[in-house]
mmCIF file of C-alpha atoms and ligand atoms in Angstrom:
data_model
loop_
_atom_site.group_PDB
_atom_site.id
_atom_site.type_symbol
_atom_site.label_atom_id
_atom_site.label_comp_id
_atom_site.label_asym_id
_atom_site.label_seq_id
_atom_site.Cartn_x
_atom_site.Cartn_y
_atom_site.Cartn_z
ATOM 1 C CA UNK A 1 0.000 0.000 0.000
ATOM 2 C CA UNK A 2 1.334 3.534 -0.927
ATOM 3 C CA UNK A 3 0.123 6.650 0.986
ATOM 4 C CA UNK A 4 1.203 9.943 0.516
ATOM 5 C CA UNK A 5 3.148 10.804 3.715
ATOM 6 C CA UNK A 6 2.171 14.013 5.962
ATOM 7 C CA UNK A 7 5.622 14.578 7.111
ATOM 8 C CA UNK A 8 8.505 15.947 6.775
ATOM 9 C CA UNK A 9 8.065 17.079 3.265
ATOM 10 C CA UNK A 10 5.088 16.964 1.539
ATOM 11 C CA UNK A 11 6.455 15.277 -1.650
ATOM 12 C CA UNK A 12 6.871 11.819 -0.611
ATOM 13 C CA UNK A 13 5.290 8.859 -0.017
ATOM 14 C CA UNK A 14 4.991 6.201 2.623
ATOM 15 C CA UNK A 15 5.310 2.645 1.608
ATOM 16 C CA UNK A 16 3.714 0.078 4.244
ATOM 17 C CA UNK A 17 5.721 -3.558 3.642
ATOM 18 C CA UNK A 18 6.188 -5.784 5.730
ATOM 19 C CA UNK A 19 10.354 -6.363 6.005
ATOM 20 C CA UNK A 20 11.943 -9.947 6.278
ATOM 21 C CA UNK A 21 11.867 -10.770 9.808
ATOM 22 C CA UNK A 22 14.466 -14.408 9.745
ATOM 23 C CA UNK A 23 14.173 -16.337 12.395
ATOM 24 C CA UNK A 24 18.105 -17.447 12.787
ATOM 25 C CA UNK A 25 17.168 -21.033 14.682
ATOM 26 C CA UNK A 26 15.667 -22.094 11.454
ATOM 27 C CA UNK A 27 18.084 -24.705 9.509
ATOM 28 C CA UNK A 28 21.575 -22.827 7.941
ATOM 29 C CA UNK A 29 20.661 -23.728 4.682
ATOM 30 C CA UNK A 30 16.767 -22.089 4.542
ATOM 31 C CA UNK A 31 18.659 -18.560 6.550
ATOM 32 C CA UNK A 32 21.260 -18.594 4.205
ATOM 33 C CA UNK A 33 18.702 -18.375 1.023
ATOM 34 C CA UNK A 34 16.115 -15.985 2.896
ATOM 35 C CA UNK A 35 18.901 -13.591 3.486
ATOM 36 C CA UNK A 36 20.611 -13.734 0.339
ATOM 37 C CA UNK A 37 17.044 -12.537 -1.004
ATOM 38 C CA UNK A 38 16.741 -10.286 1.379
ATOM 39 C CA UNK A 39 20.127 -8.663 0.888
ATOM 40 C CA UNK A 40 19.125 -8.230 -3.018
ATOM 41 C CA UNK A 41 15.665 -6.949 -2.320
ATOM 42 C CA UNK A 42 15.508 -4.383 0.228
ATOM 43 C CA UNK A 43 18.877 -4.345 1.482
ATOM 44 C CA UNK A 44 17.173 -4.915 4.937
ATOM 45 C CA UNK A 45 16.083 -7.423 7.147
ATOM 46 C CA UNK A 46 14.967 -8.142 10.712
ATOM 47 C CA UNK A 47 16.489 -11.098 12.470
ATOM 48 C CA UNK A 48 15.026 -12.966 15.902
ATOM 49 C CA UNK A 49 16.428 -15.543 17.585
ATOM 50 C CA UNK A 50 19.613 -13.989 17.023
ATOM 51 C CA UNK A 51 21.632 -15.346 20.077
ATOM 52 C CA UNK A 52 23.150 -11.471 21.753
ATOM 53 C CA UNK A 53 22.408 -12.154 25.055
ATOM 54 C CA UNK A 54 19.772 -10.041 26.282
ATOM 55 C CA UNK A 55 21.467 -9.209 29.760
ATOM 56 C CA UNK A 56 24.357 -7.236 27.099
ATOM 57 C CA UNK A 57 21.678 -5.716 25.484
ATOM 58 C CA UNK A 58 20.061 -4.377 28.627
ATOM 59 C CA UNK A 59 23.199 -3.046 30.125
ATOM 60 C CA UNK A 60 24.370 -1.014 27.127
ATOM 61 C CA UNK A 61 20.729 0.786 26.803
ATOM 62 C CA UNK A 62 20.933 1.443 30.758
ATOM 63 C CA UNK A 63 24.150 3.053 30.104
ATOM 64 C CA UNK A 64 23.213 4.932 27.262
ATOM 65 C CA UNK A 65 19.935 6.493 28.654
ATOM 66 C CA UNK A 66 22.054 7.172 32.097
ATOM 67 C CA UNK A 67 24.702 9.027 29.483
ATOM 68 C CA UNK A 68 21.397 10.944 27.241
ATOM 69 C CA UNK A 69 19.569 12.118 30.407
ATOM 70 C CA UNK A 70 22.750 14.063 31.781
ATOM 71 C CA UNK A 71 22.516 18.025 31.429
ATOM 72 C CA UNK A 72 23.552 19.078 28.059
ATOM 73 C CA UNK A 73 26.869 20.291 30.362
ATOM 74 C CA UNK A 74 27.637 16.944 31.714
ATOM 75 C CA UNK A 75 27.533 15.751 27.977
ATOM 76 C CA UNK A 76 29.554 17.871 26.629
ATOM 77 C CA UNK A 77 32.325 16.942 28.572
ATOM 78 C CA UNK A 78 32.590 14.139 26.308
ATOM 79 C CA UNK A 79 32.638 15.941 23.099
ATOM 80 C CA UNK A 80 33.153 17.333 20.520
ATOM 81 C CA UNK A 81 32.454 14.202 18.099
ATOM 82 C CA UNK A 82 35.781 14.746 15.869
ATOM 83 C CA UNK A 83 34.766 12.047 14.939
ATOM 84 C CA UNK A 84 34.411 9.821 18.160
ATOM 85 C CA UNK A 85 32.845 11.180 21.396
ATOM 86 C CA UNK A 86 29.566 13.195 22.075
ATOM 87 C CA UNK A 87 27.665 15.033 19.565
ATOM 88 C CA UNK A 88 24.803 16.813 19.302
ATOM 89 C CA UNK A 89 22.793 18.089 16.014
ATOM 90 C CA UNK A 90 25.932 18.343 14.094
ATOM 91 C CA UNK A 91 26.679 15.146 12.048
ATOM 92 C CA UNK A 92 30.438 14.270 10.351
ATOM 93 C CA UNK A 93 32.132 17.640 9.578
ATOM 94 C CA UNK A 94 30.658 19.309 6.347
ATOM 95 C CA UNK A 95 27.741 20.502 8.223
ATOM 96 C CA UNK A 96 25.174 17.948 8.648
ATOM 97 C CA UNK A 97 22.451 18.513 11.150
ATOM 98 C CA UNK A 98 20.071 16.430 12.639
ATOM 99 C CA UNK A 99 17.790 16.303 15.624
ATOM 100 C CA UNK A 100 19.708 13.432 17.218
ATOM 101 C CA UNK A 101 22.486 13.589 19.847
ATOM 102 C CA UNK A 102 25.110 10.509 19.605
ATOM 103 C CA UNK A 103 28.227 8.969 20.946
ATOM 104 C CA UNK A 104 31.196 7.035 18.546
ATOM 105 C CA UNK A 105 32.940 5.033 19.017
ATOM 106 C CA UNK A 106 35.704 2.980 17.685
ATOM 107 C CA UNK A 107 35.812 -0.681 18.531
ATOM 108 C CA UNK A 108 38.838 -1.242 19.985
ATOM 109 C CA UNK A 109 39.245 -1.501 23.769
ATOM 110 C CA UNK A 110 41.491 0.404 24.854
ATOM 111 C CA UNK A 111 40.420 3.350 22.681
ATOM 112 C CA UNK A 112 36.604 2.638 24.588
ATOM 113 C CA UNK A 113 38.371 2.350 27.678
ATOM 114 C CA UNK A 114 39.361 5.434 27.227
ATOM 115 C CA UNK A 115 36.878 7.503 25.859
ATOM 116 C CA UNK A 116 34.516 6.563 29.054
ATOM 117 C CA UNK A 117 36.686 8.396 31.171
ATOM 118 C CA UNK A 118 34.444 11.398 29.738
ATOM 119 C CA UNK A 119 31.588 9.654 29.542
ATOM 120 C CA UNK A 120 30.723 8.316 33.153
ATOM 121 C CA UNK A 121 31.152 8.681 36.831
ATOM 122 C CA UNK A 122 31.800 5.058 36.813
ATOM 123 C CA UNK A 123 33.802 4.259 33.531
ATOM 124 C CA UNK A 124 34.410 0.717 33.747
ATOM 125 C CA UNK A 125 31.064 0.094 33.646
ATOM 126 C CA UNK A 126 30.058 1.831 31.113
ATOM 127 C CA UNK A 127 33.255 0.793 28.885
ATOM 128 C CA UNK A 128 32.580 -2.950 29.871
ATOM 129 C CA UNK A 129 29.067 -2.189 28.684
ATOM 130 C CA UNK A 130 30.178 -1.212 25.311
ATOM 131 C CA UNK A 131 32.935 -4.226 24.702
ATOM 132 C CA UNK A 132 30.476 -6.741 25.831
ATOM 133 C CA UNK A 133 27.931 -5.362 23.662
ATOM 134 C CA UNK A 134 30.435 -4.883 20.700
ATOM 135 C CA UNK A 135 31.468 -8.000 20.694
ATOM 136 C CA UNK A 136 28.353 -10.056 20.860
ATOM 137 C CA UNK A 137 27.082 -8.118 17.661
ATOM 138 C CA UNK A 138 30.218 -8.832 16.192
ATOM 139 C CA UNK A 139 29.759 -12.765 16.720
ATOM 140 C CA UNK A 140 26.471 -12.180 15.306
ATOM 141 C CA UNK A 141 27.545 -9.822 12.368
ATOM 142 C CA UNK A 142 29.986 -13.217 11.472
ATOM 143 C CA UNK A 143 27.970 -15.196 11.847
ATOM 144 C CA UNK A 144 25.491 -13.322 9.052
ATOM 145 C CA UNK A 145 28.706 -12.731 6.770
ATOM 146 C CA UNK A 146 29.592 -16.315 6.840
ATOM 147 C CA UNK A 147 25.745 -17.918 6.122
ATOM 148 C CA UNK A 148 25.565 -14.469 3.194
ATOM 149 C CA UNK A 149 28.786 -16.306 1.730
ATOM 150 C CA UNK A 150 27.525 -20.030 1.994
ATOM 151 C CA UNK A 151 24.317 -18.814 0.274
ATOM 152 C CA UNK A 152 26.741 -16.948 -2.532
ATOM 153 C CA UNK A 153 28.041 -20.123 -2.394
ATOM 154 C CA UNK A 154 31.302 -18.752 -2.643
ATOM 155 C CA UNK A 155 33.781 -21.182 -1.718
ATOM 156 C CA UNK A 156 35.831 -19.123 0.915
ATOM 157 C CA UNK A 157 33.255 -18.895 3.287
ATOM 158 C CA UNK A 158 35.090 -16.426 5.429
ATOM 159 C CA UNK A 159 36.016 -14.004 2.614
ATOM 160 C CA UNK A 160 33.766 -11.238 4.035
ATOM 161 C CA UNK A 161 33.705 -11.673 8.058
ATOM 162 C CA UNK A 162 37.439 -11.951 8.415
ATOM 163 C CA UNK A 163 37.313 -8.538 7.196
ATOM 164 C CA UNK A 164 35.163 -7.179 10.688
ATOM 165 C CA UNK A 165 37.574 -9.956 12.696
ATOM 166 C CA UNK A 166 41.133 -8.450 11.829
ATOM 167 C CA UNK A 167 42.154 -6.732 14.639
ATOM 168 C CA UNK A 168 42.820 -3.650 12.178
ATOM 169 C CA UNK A 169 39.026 -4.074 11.715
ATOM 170 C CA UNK A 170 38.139 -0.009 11.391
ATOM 171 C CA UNK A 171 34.059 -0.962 12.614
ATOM 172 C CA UNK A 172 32.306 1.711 14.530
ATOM 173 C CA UNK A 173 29.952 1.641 17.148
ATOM 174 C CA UNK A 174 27.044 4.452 17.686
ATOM 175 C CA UNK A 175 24.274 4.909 20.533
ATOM 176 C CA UNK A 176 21.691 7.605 18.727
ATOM 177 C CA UNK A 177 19.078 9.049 21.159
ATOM 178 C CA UNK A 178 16.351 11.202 19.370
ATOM 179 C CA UNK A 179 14.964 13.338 21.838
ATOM 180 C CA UNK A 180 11.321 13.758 21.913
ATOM 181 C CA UNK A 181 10.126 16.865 19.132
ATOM 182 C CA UNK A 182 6.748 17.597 21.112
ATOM 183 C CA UNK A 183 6.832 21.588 19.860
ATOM 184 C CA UNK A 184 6.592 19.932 16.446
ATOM 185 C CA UNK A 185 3.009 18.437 15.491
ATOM 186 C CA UNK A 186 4.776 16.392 12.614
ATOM 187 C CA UNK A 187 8.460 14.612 12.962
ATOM 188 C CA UNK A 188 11.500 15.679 12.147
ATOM 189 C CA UNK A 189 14.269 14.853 10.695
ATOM 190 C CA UNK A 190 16.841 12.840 13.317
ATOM 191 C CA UNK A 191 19.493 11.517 11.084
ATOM 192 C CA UNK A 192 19.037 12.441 7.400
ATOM 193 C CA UNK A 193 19.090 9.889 4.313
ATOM 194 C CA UNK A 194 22.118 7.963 3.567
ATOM 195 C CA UNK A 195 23.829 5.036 2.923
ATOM 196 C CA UNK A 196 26.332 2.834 5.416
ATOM 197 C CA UNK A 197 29.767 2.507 3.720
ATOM 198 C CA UNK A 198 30.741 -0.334 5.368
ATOM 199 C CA UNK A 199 30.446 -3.412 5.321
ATOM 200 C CA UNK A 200 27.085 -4.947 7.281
ATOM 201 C CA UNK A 201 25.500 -2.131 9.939
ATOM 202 C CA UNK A 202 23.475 -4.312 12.903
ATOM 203 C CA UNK A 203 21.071 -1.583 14.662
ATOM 204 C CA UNK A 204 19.222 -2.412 17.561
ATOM 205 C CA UNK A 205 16.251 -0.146 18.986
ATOM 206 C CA UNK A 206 13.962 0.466 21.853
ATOM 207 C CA UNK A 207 10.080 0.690 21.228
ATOM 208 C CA UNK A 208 10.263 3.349 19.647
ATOM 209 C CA UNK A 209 9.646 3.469 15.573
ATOM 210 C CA UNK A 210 11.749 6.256 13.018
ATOM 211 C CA UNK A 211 13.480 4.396 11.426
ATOM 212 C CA UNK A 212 12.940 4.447 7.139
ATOM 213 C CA UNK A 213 14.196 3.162 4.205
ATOM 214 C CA UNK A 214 13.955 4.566 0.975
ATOM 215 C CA UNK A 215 13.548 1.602 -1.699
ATOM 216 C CA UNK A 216 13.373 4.507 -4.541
ATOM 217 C CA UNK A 217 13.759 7.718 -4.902
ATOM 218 C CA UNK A 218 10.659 9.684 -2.629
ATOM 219 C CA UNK A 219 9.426 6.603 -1.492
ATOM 220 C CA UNK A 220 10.447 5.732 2.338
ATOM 221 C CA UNK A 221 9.352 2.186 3.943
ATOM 222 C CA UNK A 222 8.816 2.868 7.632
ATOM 223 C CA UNK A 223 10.457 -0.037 9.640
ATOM 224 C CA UNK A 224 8.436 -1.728 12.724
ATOM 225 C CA UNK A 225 11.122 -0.955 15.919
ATOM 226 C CA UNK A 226 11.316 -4.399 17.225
ATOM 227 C CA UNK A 227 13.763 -3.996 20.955
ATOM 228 C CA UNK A 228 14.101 -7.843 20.951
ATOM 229 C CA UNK A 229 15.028 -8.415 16.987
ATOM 230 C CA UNK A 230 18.482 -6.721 15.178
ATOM 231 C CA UNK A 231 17.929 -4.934 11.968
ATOM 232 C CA UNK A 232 20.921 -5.787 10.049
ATOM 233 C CA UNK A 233 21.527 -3.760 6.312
ATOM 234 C CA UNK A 234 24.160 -4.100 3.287
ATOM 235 C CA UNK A 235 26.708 -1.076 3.312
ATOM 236 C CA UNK A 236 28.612 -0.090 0.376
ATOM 237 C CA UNK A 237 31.494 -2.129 0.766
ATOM 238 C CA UNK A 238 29.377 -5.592 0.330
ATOM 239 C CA UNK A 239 28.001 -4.062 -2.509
ATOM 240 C CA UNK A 240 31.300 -3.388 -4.130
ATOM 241 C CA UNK A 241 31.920 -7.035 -3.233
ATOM 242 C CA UNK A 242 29.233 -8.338 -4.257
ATOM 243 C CA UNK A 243 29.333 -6.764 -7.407
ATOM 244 C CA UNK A 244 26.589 -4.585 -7.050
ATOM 245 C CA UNK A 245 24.174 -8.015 -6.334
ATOM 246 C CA UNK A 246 23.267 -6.889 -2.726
ATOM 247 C CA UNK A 247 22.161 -3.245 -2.210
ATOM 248 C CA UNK A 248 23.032 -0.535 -0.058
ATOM 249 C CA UNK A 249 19.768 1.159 0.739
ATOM 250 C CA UNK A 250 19.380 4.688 1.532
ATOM 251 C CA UNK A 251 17.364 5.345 5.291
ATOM 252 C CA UNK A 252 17.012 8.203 7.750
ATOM 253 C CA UNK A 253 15.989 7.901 11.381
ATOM 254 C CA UNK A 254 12.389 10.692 11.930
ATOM 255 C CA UNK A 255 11.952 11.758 15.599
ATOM 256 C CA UNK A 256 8.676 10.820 17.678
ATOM 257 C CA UNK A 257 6.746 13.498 19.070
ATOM 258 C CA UNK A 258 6.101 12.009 22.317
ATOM 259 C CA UNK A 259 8.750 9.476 22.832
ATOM 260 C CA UNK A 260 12.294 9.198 22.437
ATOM 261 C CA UNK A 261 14.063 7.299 20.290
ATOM 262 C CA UNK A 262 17.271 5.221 21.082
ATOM 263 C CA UNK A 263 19.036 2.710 19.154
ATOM 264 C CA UNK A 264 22.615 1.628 18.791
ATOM 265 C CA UNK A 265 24.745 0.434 15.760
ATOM 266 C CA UNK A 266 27.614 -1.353 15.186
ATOM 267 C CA UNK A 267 28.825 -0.842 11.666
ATOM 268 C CA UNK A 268 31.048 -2.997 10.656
ATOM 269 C CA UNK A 269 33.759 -2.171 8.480
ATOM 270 C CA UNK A 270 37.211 -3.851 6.943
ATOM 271 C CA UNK A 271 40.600 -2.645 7.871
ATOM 272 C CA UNK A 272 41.836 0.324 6.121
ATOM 273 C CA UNK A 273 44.086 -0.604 4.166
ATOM 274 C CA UNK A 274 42.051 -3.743 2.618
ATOM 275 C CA UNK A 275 40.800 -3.684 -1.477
ATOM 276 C CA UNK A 276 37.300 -3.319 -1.357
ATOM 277 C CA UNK A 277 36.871 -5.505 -5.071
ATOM 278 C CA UNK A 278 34.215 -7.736 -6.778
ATOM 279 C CA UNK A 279 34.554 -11.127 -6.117
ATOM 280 C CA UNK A 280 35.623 -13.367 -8.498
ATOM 281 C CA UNK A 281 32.482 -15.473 -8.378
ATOM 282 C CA UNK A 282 30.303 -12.062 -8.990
ATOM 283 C CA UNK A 283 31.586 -11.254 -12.438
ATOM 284 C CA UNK A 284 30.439 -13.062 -15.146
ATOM 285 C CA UNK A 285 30.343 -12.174 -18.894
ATOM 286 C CA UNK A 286 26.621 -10.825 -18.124
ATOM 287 C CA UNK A 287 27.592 -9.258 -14.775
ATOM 288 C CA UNK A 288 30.648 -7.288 -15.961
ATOM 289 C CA UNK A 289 32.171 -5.527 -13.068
ATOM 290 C CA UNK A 290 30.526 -2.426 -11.973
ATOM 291 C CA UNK A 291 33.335 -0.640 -9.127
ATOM 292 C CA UNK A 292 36.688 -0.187 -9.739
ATOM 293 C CA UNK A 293 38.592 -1.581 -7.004
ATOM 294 C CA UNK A 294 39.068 0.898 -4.208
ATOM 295 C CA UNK A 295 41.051 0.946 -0.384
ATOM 296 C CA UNK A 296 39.021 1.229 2.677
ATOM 297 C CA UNK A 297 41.405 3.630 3.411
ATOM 298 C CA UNK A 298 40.444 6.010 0.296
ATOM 299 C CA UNK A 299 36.858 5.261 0.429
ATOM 300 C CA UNK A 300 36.201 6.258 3.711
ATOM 301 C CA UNK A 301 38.824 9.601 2.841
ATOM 302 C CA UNK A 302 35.660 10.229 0.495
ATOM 303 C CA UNK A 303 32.954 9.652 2.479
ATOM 304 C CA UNK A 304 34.422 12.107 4.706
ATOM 305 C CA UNK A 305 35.028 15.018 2.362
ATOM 306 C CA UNK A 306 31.084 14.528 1.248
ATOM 307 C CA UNK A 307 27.830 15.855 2.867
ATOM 308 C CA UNK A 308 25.742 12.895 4.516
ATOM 309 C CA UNK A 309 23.247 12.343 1.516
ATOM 310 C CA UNK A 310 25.776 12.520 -1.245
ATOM 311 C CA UNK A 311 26.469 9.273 -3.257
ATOM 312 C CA UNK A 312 29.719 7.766 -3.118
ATOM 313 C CA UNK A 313 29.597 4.470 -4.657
ATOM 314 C CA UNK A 314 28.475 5.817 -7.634
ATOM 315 C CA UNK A 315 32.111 8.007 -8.342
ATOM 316 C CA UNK A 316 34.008 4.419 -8.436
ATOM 317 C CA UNK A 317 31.737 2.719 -11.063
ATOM 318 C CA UNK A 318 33.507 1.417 -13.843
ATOM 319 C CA UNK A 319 31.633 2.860 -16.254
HETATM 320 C C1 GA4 B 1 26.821 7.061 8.250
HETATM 321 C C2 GA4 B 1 26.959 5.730 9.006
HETATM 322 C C3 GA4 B 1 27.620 5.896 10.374
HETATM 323 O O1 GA4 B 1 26.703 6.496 11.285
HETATM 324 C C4 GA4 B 1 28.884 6.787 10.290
HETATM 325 C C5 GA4 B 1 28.445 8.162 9.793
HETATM 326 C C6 GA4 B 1 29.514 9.247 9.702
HETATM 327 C C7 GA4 B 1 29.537 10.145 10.950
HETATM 328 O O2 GA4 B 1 28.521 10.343 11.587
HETATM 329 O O3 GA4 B 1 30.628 10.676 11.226
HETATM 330 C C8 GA4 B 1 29.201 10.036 8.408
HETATM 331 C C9 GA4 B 1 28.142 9.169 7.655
HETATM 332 C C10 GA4 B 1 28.148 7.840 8.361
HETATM 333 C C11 GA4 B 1 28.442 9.033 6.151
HETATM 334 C C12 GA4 B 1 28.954 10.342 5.499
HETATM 335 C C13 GA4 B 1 29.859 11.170 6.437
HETATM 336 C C14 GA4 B 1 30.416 10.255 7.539
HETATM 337 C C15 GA4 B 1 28.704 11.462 8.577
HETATM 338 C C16 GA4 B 1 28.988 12.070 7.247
HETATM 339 C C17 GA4 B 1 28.509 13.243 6.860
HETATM 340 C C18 GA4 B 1 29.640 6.784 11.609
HETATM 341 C C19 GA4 B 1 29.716 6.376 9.121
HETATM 342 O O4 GA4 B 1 30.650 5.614 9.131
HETATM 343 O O5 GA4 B 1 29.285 7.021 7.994
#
């Protein structure tokens, strides 16, 4: 069903679809399939049964929401964002805005370890919080990368999640809170439209809904907020890889008027100085290869010289 959507701009129109929700204690071989489709389709899907223990879950939104209801003065301690720490309304550095306050991370310990000492009054918990949490998801981001390549059926089965294992693994991790926009009667906009450049992006939410994805141009699929399911989406880089087979969907994050929002995402990403090229098994004859081979390193140097909504895959295409 199409509707044309009240909010935030009068020109576009809401999509209601249902997204793949895959239940991960189903048998390898039926997940592997369902998100192979999924990862060509929408370039988004739900998964349940997904095996992050909920007690890591729980801790890290605790922490966050003890972290977002500080005084803006406490918070600011820990920033600016340039790029890791606190940030508030201003997103990357070319002037990005958004009604959304944040904390990066990197993934490493040490650098988390660190970081908290801003953060908290108590900042081994909150930095134990954070590992624990970052590396459950990244189990679970493996585990996704290695059942994607068995349904490729690319031989290598661990071409694409020893990428987010090497410990020169440049993933990021991100708690969003979207404060309430009660002045507003419609929503705004939290975190504007863009794509992930890395590799697979596993978001997590409370109750509260904002999340969209935008299929085509204008159109935006709301996604149902489900606290006890991931929502786990292709990034650039695994569509360079997979030769432009999966997709890297554009999606935006709306505030609630009544509620706030809070979510956290660990995007996971390949070391920087790993080629970012086709596999083999992806080009064919028919399926020529669409992006020229490219360094994390230099495709993240563009992503940060270009406003949040720009396109970036789209300046290595081949043709
Ligand atoms: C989008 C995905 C991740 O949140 C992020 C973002 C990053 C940032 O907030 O610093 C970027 C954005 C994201 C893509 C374009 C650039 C960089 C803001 C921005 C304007 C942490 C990431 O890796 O890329």
């Amino acid at each position: 069903m199409v509707v044309a959507s009240p909010n935030p701009n009068g020109n576009e129109k809401i999509q209601l679809v249902d997204l793949p929700v895959i239940d991960l204690s189903l048998p390898r071989s039926v997940v592997s399939k369902l998100i192979v489709k999924a990862c060509e389709g929408y370039g988004f899907f739900m998964v349940i049964n997904h095996g992050v223990p909920k007690e890591a879950i729980s801790r890290m939104e605790e922490e966050s929401l003890t972290f977002f209801s500080k005084t803006a003065s406490e918070k600011q301690r820990a920033g600016p964002a340039n790029p890791f720490g606190y940030g508030s309304k201003n997103i990357g550095h070319n002037g990005d805005m958004g009604e959304v306050e944040y904390l990066l991370f990197n993934t490493d310990k040490a650098s988390i370890a660190q970081r908290c000492k801003t953060i908290s009054d108590d900042p081994t918990k909150f930095s134990s919080a954070v590992s624990d949490y970052i590396e459950a998801v990244r189990e679970l981001a493996c585990e996704l990368l290695e059942v994607i390549a068995e349904g490729l059926w690319v031989p290598d089965t661990s071409v694409f999640s020893r990428l987010i294992t090497d410990v020169e693994s440049d993933s990021v991790f991100r708690l969003n809170y979207y404060p309430p926009t009660s002045s507003s009667p419609t929503s705004k906009i939290g975190f504007g439209e863009h794509t992930d450049p890395q590799i697979l992006t596993l978001l997590r939410s409370n109750d509260v809904g904002g999340l969209q994805i935008s299929p085509q141009d204008g159109v935006w699929v709301p996604v149902t907020s489900d606290p006890a399911a991931f929502c786990v989406n292709v990034g650039d880089a695994l569509q360079a890889m997979t030769n432009g087979r999966f997709v890297s969907v554009r999606h935006r994050a709306l505030t609630n008027s009544f509620k706030s929002r809070m979510s956290m995402a660990l995007f996971s990403g390949p070391p920087l100085n790993a080629t970012m090229k086709a596999l083999p098994e992806m080009v064919t004859p028919e399926n020529p290869l669409v992006y020229k081979p490219f360094t994390w390193a230099e495709y993240k140097k563009k992503t940060c010289s270009l406003r949040l909504g720009d396109s970036r895959l789209n300046l290595f295409r081949t043709s």
